[in-house]
mmCIF file of C-alpha atoms (C1' of nucleotides) in Angstrom:
data_model
loop_
_atom_site.group_PDB
_atom_site.id
_atom_site.type_symbol
_atom_site.label_atom_id
_atom_site.label_comp_id
_atom_site.label_asym_id
_atom_site.label_seq_id
_atom_site.Cartn_x
_atom_site.Cartn_y
_atom_site.Cartn_z
ATOM 1 C CA MET A 1109 68.406 82.876 78.407
ATOM 2 C CA LEU A 1110 65.788 85.298 79.344
ATOM 3 C CA LYS A 1111 63.758 84.336 82.347
ATOM 4 C CA LEU A 1112 60.652 85.917 83.035
ATOM 5 C CA GLY A 1113 61.944 87.622 86.081
ATOM 6 C CA ASP A 1114 64.476 89.443 83.907
ATOM 7 C CA CYS A 1115 61.902 91.457 82.302
ATOM 8 C CA PHE A 1116 60.514 92.465 85.598
ATOM 9 C CA GLN A 1117 63.840 93.287 86.826
ATOM 10 C CA ASN A 1118 64.516 95.481 83.812
ATOM 11 C CA ALA A 1119 61.392 97.150 84.236
ATOM 12 C CA LEU A 1120 62.180 97.652 87.888
ATOM 13 C CA ASN A 1121 65.548 99.100 87.020
ATOM 14 C CA THR A 1122 64.171 101.590 84.609
ATOM 15 C CA GLU A 1123 61.819 102.660 87.055
ATOM 16 C CA MET A 1124 64.455 103.262 89.503
ATOM 17 C CA ASN A 1125 66.664 104.986 87.150
ATOM 18 C CA GLU A 1126 63.710 107.174 86.501
ATOM 19 C CA HIS A 1127 63.111 107.943 90.136
ATOM 20 C CA LEU A 1128 66.959 108.557 90.458
ATOM 21 C CA ASN A 1129 66.922 111.187 87.890
ATOM 22 C CA LEU A 1130 64.106 112.894 89.297
ATOM 23 C CA VAL A 1131 65.734 113.300 92.734
ATOM 24 C CA THR A 1132 69.463 114.210 91.565
ATOM 25 C CA SER A 1133 70.987 117.056 89.979
ATOM 26 C CA ILE A 1134 68.625 119.625 91.421
ATOM 27 C CA LYS A 1135 70.078 122.989 90.404
ATOM 28 C CA VAL A 1136 69.651 126.028 92.462
ATOM 29 C CA LEU A 1137 70.780 129.757 91.729
ATOM 30 C CA VAL A 1138 71.360 131.740 94.778
ATOM 31 C CA VAL A 1139 71.278 135.509 94.710
ATOM 32 C CA ASP A 1140 72.361 137.585 97.548
ATOM 33 C CA ARG A 1141 74.625 140.463 97.937
ATOM 34 C CA LYS A 1142 75.889 139.533 101.247
ATOM 35 C CA MET A 1143 78.979 136.962 100.865
ATOM 36 C CA ASP A 1144 78.987 135.457 104.094
ATOM 37 C CA PHE A 1145 75.204 134.778 103.784
ATOM 38 C CA LEU A 1146 75.751 133.255 100.496
ATOM 39 C CA GLY A 1147 78.242 130.745 101.754
ATOM 40 C CA TYR A 1148 76.096 129.873 104.586
ATOM 41 C CA VAL A 1149 73.194 128.848 102.372
ATOM 42 C CA ALA A 1150 75.368 127.256 99.726
ATOM 43 C CA ASP A 1151 76.757 124.931 102.314
ATOM 44 C CA MET A 1152 73.382 124.127 103.479
ATOM 45 C CA LEU A 1153 71.945 123.503 100.123
ATOM 46 C CA HIS A 1154 75.162 121.429 99.362
ATOM 47 C CA SER A 1155 74.332 119.080 102.298
ATOM 48 C CA CYS A 1156 70.940 118.495 100.759
ATOM 49 C CA SER A 1157 72.745 117.513 97.484
ATOM 50 C CA PHE A 1158 71.828 120.532 95.498
ATOM 51 C CA GLU A 1159 73.927 121.678 92.965
ATOM 52 C CA VAL A 1160 74.546 125.453 93.674
ATOM 53 C CA THR A 1161 75.506 128.397 91.868
ATOM 54 C CA CYS A 1162 75.810 131.552 93.440
ATOM 55 C CA VAL A 1163 75.863 135.147 92.359
ATOM 56 C CA ASP A 1164 75.970 138.456 94.043
ATOM 57 C CA HIS A 1165 73.541 140.676 92.249
ATOM 58 C CA SER A 1166 70.431 140.041 90.007
ATOM 59 C CA GLY A 1167 71.822 141.243 86.803
ATOM 60 C CA ALA A 1168 74.212 138.176 86.825
ATOM 61 C CA ALA A 1169 71.269 136.032 87.866
ATOM 62 C CA LEU A 1170 69.168 137.212 84.907
ATOM 63 C CA LYS A 1171 72.000 136.660 82.510
ATOM 64 C CA LEU A 1172 72.467 133.179 83.711
ATOM 65 C CA LEU A 1173 68.816 132.361 83.379
ATOM 66 C CA ALA A 1174 68.611 133.901 80.044
ATOM 67 C CA LYS A 1175 71.459 132.255 78.803
ATOM 68 C CA LYS A 1176 69.774 128.706 79.478
ATOM 69 C CA LYS A 1177 73.156 127.130 79.628
ATOM 70 C CA ILE A 1178 72.169 125.489 82.837
ATOM 71 C CA LYS A 1179 68.641 124.610 83.426
ATOM 72 C CA PHE A 1180 68.045 125.800 86.980
ATOM 73 C CA ASP A 1181 65.118 124.242 89.087
ATOM 74 C CA LEU A 1182 65.160 126.747 91.817
ATOM 75 C CA LEU A 1183 65.878 130.416 92.241
ATOM 76 C CA LEU A 1184 66.729 131.481 95.841
ATOM 77 C CA ILE A 1185 66.822 135.339 96.062
ATOM 78 C CA ASP A 1186 67.392 137.476 99.055
ATOM 79 C CA SER A 1187 64.748 140.224 99.305
ATOM 80 C CA ASP A 1188 67.058 143.173 99.669
ATOM 81 C CA MET A 1189 69.012 143.481 96.567
ATOM 82 C CA THR A 1190 70.808 146.666 95.879
ATOM 83 C CA ASP A 1191 70.295 146.692 92.238
ATOM 84 C CA VAL A 1192 66.641 146.230 91.855
ATOM 85 C CA ASP A 1193 63.415 145.707 93.687
ATOM 86 C CA VAL A 1194 62.484 141.958 94.506
ATOM 87 C CA HIS A 1195 59.084 142.446 93.050
ATOM 88 C CA THR A 1196 60.360 143.686 89.791
ATOM 89 C CA PHE A 1197 62.975 140.966 89.881
ATOM 90 C CA LEU A 1198 60.158 138.398 90.110
ATOM 91 C CA SER A 1199 58.211 139.818 87.545
ATOM 92 C CA LEU A 1200 61.298 139.403 85.135
ATOM 93 C CA THR A 1201 61.666 135.832 85.929
ATOM 94 C CA LYS A 1202 58.015 135.113 85.743
ATOM 95 C CA ASN A 1203 58.103 133.129 82.375
ATOM 96 C CA MET A 1204 61.396 131.364 83.017
ATOM 97 C CA ASP A 1205 60.951 127.832 84.065
ATOM 98 C CA VAL A 1206 62.245 128.024 87.634
ATOM 99 C CA LEU A 1207 60.783 128.102 91.021
ATOM 100 C CA PRO A 1208 61.547 131.476 92.615
ATOM 101 C CA ILE A 1209 61.748 131.465 96.355
ATOM 102 C CA VAL A 1210 62.199 134.813 98.185
ATOM 103 C CA MET A 1211 64.192 134.894 101.448
ATOM 104 C CA SER A 1212 63.363 137.809 103.388
ATOM 105 C CA GLU A 1213 63.789 139.323 106.905
ATOM 106 C CA GLN A 1214 60.251 140.680 106.778
ATOM 107 C CA GLU A 1215 57.278 138.765 107.656
ATOM 108 C CA ASP A 1216 54.312 141.221 107.102
ATOM 109 C CA ASP A 1217 51.425 140.050 104.801
ATOM 110 C CA ALA A 1218 51.786 142.906 102.527
ATOM 111 C CA PHE A 1219 55.084 141.866 101.508
ATOM 112 C CA LEU A 1220 54.213 138.301 101.209
ATOM 113 C CA PHE A 1221 51.297 139.188 99.186
ATOM 114 C CA GLU A 1222 53.336 141.268 96.718
ATOM 115 C CA ALA A 1223 55.847 138.654 96.314
ATOM 116 C CA LEU A 1224 53.417 135.954 95.890
ATOM 117 C CA LYS A 1225 51.531 137.916 93.344
ATOM 118 C CA ASN A 1226 54.652 138.539 91.426
ATOM 119 C CA GLY A 1227 55.318 135.059 91.001
ATOM 120 C CA ALA A 1228 57.124 133.870 94.141
ATOM 121 C CA PHE A 1229 56.634 130.224 94.818
ATOM 122 C CA LEU A 1230 57.487 130.594 98.378
ATOM 123 C CA VAL A 1231 58.581 133.457 100.793
ATOM 124 C CA LEU A 1232 61.004 132.185 103.581
ATOM 125 C CA LYS A 1233 62.168 133.687 106.816
ATOM 126 C CA ARG A 1234 65.773 134.306 107.180
ATOM 127 C CA PRO A 1235 67.846 132.835 108.048
ATOM 128 C CA LEU A 1236 67.297 129.734 106.149
ATOM 129 C CA THR A 1237 66.964 126.386 108.183
ATOM 130 C CA ILE A 1238 68.012 123.197 107.090
ATOM 131 C CA ASP A 1239 64.311 122.085 107.108
ATOM 132 C CA ALA A 1240 63.239 124.729 104.952
ATOM 133 C CA VAL A 1241 65.924 123.460 102.567
ATOM 134 C CA ARG A 1242 64.667 119.927 102.794
ATOM 135 C CA HIS A 1243 61.132 121.200 102.044
ATOM 136 C CA MET A 1244 62.334 123.072 98.960
ATOM 137 C CA ARG A 1245 63.963 120.004 97.598
ATOM 138 C CA GLN A 1246 60.717 118.219 98.181
ATOM 139 C CA ASP A 1247 58.934 120.728 96.172
ATOM 140 C CA ILE A 1248 61.278 120.420 93.427
ATOM 141 C CA ILE A 1249 61.062 116.660 93.280
ATOM 142 C CA ARG A 1250 57.181 116.818 93.282
ATOM 143 C CA GLU A 1251 57.399 119.447 90.398
ATOM 144 C CA ARG A 1252 59.505 117.133 88.534
ATOM 145 C CA ILE A 1253 57.423 114.164 88.946
ATOM 146 C CA HIS A 1254 54.434 116.009 87.761
ATOM 147 C CA LYS A 1255 56.313 117.409 84.691
ATOM 148 C CA HIS A 1256 57.562 113.832 83.826
ATOM 149 C CA GLU A 1257 54.127 112.448 84.116
ATOM 150 C CA LYS A 1258 52.717 114.918 81.797
ATOM 151 C CA CYS A 1259 55.615 114.236 79.537
ATOM 152 C CA LYS A 1260 54.799 110.483 79.595
ATOM 153 C CA LYS A 1261 51.213 111.086 78.714
ATOM 154 C CA LYS A 1262 52.079 113.461 75.938
ATOM 155 C CA ASN A 1263 54.657 111.250 74.238
ATOM 156 C CA MET A 1264 52.090 108.462 74.312
ATOM 157 C CA VAL A 1265 49.378 110.507 72.712
ATOM 158 C CA VAL A 1266 52.104 111.569 70.058
ATOM 159 C CA LYS A 1267 53.116 108.014 69.413
ATOM 160 C CA ALA A 1268 49.606 106.944 68.831
ATOM 161 C CA THR A 1269 48.882 109.770 66.312
ATOM 162 C CA THR A 1270 52.002 109.497 64.435
ATOM 163 C CA GLN A 1271 52.039 105.837 64.022
ATOM 164 C CA ALA A 1272 52.106 105.326 60.407
ATOM 165 C CA THR A 1273 53.705 108.463 59.033
ATOM 166 C CA PRO A 1274 56.911 108.274 57.387
ATOM 167 C CA ILE A 1275 59.511 110.525 58.954
ATOM 168 C CA GLN A 1276 59.115 113.795 57.189
ATOM 169 C CA GLU A 1277 62.126 115.666 57.912
ATOM 170 C CA ASN A 1278 61.761 119.329 58.486
ATOM 171 C CA ILE A 1279 60.623 121.072 55.392
ATOM 172 C CA ARG A 1280 59.663 124.105 57.169
ATOM 173 C CA SER A 1281 56.678 125.804 55.448
ATOM 174 C CA GLY A 1282 57.056 129.029 53.965
ATOM 175 C CA ARG A 1283 60.373 130.228 52.648
ATOM 176 C CA LYS A 1284 63.858 129.178 53.672
ATOM 177 C CA ARG A 1285 65.680 131.470 55.649
ATOM 178 C CA LYS A 1286 69.526 132.132 55.801
ATOM 179 C CA GLU A 1287 70.361 129.467 53.271
ATOM 180 C CA THR A 1288 72.886 131.945 52.105
ATOM 181 C CA CYS A 1289 76.357 130.615 51.713
ATOM 182 C CA GLY A 1290 79.428 132.298 53.185
ATOM 183 C CA PRO A 1291 80.825 132.430 56.845
ATOM 184 C CA MET A 1292 78.121 131.058 59.227
ATOM 185 C CA LYS A 1293 77.032 133.585 61.722
ATOM 186 C CA GLN A 1294 78.608 131.882 64.564
ATOM 187 C CA VAL A 1295 79.456 134.836 66.688
ATOM 188 C CA ILE A 1296 80.301 133.734 69.882
ATOM 189 C CA ASN A 1297 79.191 136.330 72.345
ATOM 190 C CA LYS A 1298 81.962 137.080 74.886
ATOM 191 C CA THR A 1299 79.481 137.475 77.753
ATOM 192 C CA ASN A 1300 81.469 138.390 80.774
ATOM 193 C CA ILE A 1301 79.239 137.069 83.530
ATOM 194 C CA ASP A 1302 82.314 135.711 85.237
ATOM 195 C CA ASN A 1303 83.094 138.986 86.497
ATOM 196 C CA ASN A 1304 79.939 139.014 88.448
ATOM 197 C CA LEU A 1305 80.057 135.357 89.189
ATOM 198 C CA LEU A 1306 81.303 134.372 92.744
ATOM 199 C CA TYR A 1307 81.639 130.781 92.233
ATOM 200 C CA GLN A 1308 80.099 127.865 90.646
ATOM 201 C CA SER A 1309 80.104 124.653 92.391
ATOM 202 C CA SER A 1310 79.397 121.139 91.467
ATOM 203 C CA GLU A 1311 80.603 119.981 88.058
ATOM 204 C CA GLU A 1312 80.995 122.033 85.017
ATOM 205 C CA GLU A 1313 77.854 121.060 83.325
ATOM 206 C CA GLU A 1314 78.605 121.477 79.806
ATOM 207 C CA GLU A 1315 75.552 120.166 78.063
ATOM 208 C CA ASP A 1316 74.921 121.473 74.576
ATOM 209 C CA ASP A 1317 71.547 122.982 73.864
ATOM 210 C CA ASP A 1318 69.703 119.738 73.227
ATOM 211 C CA ASP A 1319 67.137 119.092 75.863
ATOM 212 C CA ASP A 1320 68.267 117.083 78.726
ATOM 213 C CA ASP A 1321 65.764 115.490 80.809
ATOM 214 C CA ASP A 1322 62.175 116.666 79.887
ATOM 215 C CA SER A 1323 61.869 117.284 76.333
ATOM 216 C CA THR A 1324 60.649 120.949 75.412
ATOM 217 C CA GLN A 1325 62.390 123.525 77.149
ATOM 218 C CA LYS A 1326 59.851 126.317 77.487
ATOM 219 C CA ARG A 1327 60.715 129.300 75.521
ATOM 220 C CA VAL A 1328 61.375 132.005 78.003
ATOM 221 C CA CYS A 1329 60.012 135.364 77.233
ATOM 222 C CA LEU A 1330 59.619 138.652 79.161
ATOM 223 C CA GLU A 1331 56.524 139.752 80.509
ATOM 224 C CA TRP A 1332 55.886 143.413 80.301
ATOM 225 C CA THR A 1333 54.127 143.816 83.647
ATOM 226 C CA PRO A 1334 52.367 147.045 84.516
ATOM 227 C CA GLU A 1335 55.408 147.863 86.780
ATOM 228 C CA LEU A 1336 57.862 147.347 83.871
ATOM 229 C CA HIS A 1337 55.397 149.176 81.383
ATOM 230 C CA LYS A 1338 55.385 152.191 83.648
ATOM 231 C CA LYS A 1339 59.178 152.559 83.798
ATOM 232 C CA PHE A 1340 59.029 152.307 80.161
ATOM 233 C CA LEU A 1341 56.453 155.104 79.770
ATOM 234 C CA ASP A 1342 58.461 157.290 82.308
ATOM 235 C CA ALA A 1343 61.400 156.661 80.339
ATOM 236 C CA ILE A 1344 59.690 157.778 77.069
ATOM 237 C CA SER A 1345 58.063 160.811 78.500
ATOM 238 C CA GLU A 1346 61.333 161.956 79.882
ATOM 239 C CA LEU A 1347 62.838 161.664 76.488
ATOM 240 C CA GLY A 1348 60.138 163.067 74.841
ATOM 241 C CA GLU A 1349 57.854 161.047 72.559
ATOM 242 C CA GLY A 1350 59.374 162.327 69.315
ATOM 243 C CA ARG A 1351 62.928 160.840 69.516
ATOM 244 C CA CYS A 1352 63.157 158.067 71.973
ATOM 245 C CA PHE A 1353 65.492 155.283 70.900
ATOM 246 C CA PRO A 1354 65.376 151.847 72.364
ATOM 247 C CA LYS A 1355 68.916 152.172 73.763
ATOM 248 C CA GLU A 1356 68.051 155.287 75.764
ATOM 249 C CA ILE A 1357 64.987 154.074 77.129
ATOM 250 C CA LEU A 1358 66.814 150.883 78.118
ATOM 251 C CA ASN A 1359 69.408 153.199 79.952
ATOM 252 C CA LEU A 1360 66.734 155.237 81.642
ATOM 253 C CA MET A 1361 64.596 152.265 82.769
ATOM 254 C CA ASP A 1362 67.753 150.852 84.522
ATOM 255 C CA VAL A 1363 66.391 147.354 84.842
ATOM 256 C CA PRO A 1364 69.276 144.794 85.098
ATOM 257 C CA GLY A 1365 68.795 141.895 82.519
ATOM 258 C CA LEU A 1366 66.647 143.882 80.130
ATOM 259 C CA THR A 1367 67.902 143.858 76.441
ATOM 260 C CA ARG A 1368 67.910 146.548 74.024
ATOM 261 C CA MET A 1369 65.865 144.077 71.583
ATOM 262 C CA GLN A 1370 63.381 143.520 74.145
ATOM 263 C CA VAL A 1371 62.748 147.218 74.552
ATOM 264 C CA ALA A 1372 62.801 147.738 70.786
ATOM 265 C CA SER A 1373 60.326 145.027 70.395
ATOM 266 C CA HIS A 1374 58.138 146.436 73.098
ATOM 267 C CA LEU A 1375 58.314 149.846 71.540
ATOM 268 C CA GLN A 1376 57.084 148.389 68.450
ATOM 269 C CA GLY A 1377 54.388 146.658 69.671
ATOM 270 C CA TRP A 1378 53.308 149.583 71.926
ATOM 271 C CA GLY A 1379 53.590 152.118 68.910
ATOM 272 C CA ASN A 1380 51.297 150.094 66.763
ATOM 273 C CA GLY A 1381 48.552 150.325 69.156
ATOM 274 C CA GLU A 1382 46.863 153.540 70.354
ATOM 275 C CA THR A 1383 49.546 156.081 71.336
ATOM 276 C CA SER A 1384 47.995 158.213 74.183
ATOM 277 C CA GLY A 1385 44.825 158.580 72.495
ATOM 278 C CA ALA A 1386 41.742 160.043 74.168
ATOM 279 C CA GLY A 1387 41.520 157.227 76.488
ATOM 280 C CA ALA A 1388 39.629 154.495 74.863
ATOM 281 C CA GLY A 1389 40.458 151.506 76.906
ATOM 282 C CA ASP A 1390 43.704 152.570 78.757
ATOM 283 C CA ALA A 1391 44.529 149.848 81.106
ATOM 284 C CA LEU A 1392 46.810 152.035 83.188
ATOM 285 C CA PRO A 1393 46.185 155.105 85.064
ATOM 286 C CA VAL A 1394 49.425 156.266 84.383
ATOM 287 C CA PRO A 1395 49.688 160.145 84.398
ATOM 288 C CA PHE A 1396 51.097 160.229 81.108
ATOM 289 C CA THR A 1397 51.667 163.839 79.886
ATOM 290 C CA PRO A 1398 52.542 163.732 76.107
ATOM 291 C CA VAL A 1399 55.339 166.286 75.204
ATOM 292 C CA ASP A 1400 54.775 168.433 72.164
ATOM 293 C CA ILE A 1401 52.861 165.956 69.932
ATOM 294 C CA PRO A 1402 52.408 167.605 66.558
ATOM 295 C CA ASN A 1403 48.704 166.934 66.204
ATOM 296 C CA PRO A 1404 47.469 169.609 63.701
ATOM 297 C CA TYR A 1405 44.484 167.689 62.703
ATOM 298 C CA LEU A 1406 42.323 167.632 65.580
ATOM 299 C CA SER A 1407 39.082 165.997 64.645
ATOM 300 C CA TRP A 1408 36.652 168.428 62.519
ATOM 301 C CA ASP A 1409 33.766 166.252 63.359
ATOM 302 C CA ASN A 1410 33.629 168.034 66.787
ATOM 303 C CA PHE A 1411 32.313 171.075 64.913
ATOM 304 C CA GLY A 1412 29.283 169.628 63.660
ATOM 305 C "C1'" DC B 1355 80.239 147.864 62.603
ATOM 306 C "C1'" DA B 1356 76.225 149.184 65.786
ATOM 307 C "C1'" DA B 1357 71.614 150.714 66.194
ATOM 308 C "C1'" DA B 1358 66.938 151.427 64.548
ATOM 309 C "C1'" DG B 1359 62.891 150.224 62.313
ATOM 310 C "C1'" DA B 1360 60.278 146.976 59.456
ATOM 311 C "C1'" DA B 1361 58.922 142.441 58.718
ATOM 312 C "C1'" DT B 1362 58.169 137.963 60.161
ATOM 313 C "C1'" DA B 1363 58.295 134.007 63.261
ATOM 314 C "C1'" DT B 1364 56.702 131.943 67.717
ATOM 315 C "C1'" DG C 1372 48.126 139.234 70.744
ATOM 316 C "C1'" DA C 1373 52.523 139.788 72.787
ATOM 317 C "C1'" DT C 1374 57.172 139.255 72.410
ATOM 318 C "C1'" DA C 1375 61.177 137.577 69.900
ATOM 319 C "C1'" DT C 1376 64.056 137.122 66.087
ATOM 320 C "C1'" DT C 1377 65.505 138.169 61.572
ATOM 321 C "C1'" DC C 1378 66.201 141.283 57.872
ATOM 322 C "C1'" DT C 1379 67.028 145.825 55.863
ATOM 323 C "C1'" DT C 1380 68.219 150.457 56.257
ATOM 324 C "C1'" DT C 1381 70.572 154.195 58.370
#
DNA sequence: CAAAGAATAT
DNA sequence: GATATTCTTT
């Protein structure tokens, strides 16, 4: 027997579950090279019911973020990392779906500005206080609420538009890819991030790559910021424009977390454009000195 | 097999 | 249009 009140109760329950989902299992990745501080921060985060993963250098952090095995809400980075400059690190995480928060000893505006410009959500003074952590938690929850509401709206729109269409199962346009029979390409990459991982707390979170809460997970992709691009150019000019291979560029750039593929892709895209021409619209005032470019066909137009 | 480079896909 | 991913060649 269904009483009128039950419906109401159900609605209330689902709403409560919704809220519960939005305020629990907030995952944070902490990056700090100092172990003791890492422990201190982790404890504090735990006490505010965060799920904490700690890492002692940025390379490990970038790998974890790129793998997307765990969907981190928050990235807490110490400003003085040995392996890479914070601002570079920030720009690397720009398009990943996390809120980056920088912990810093410094308080000057120059630093603050640079960090914020590079995508930091907040810059906090060290040592972290419990209050700051509580605030961070609220930031995340607010973020989640906004996302959730956007999602709900989107779903409603989708439902409305696809009302009467039969479920056309993915006949992807164009040619079919990899329909070849034979051993599936299921090479499990043995990534050894565990070497760099100090510890992972909370449960062992083994969700497959289905979307957990919020549907579409944003595709992460690297943004080639001017800083990164400068490193790239420096590497190339050091190698000589003639023979510069992605792997060597990668090594020379020495940016943790950057992959050879990404460099290759950038090289391809960059190479298609103007290669150090007579400065049509070069965005960067990089003192790029081309080394032995064979250019026997200088424009004859110059001679009338 | 690994890496580069070209061709596509997102 | 920028970046990623896949395919083909080296």
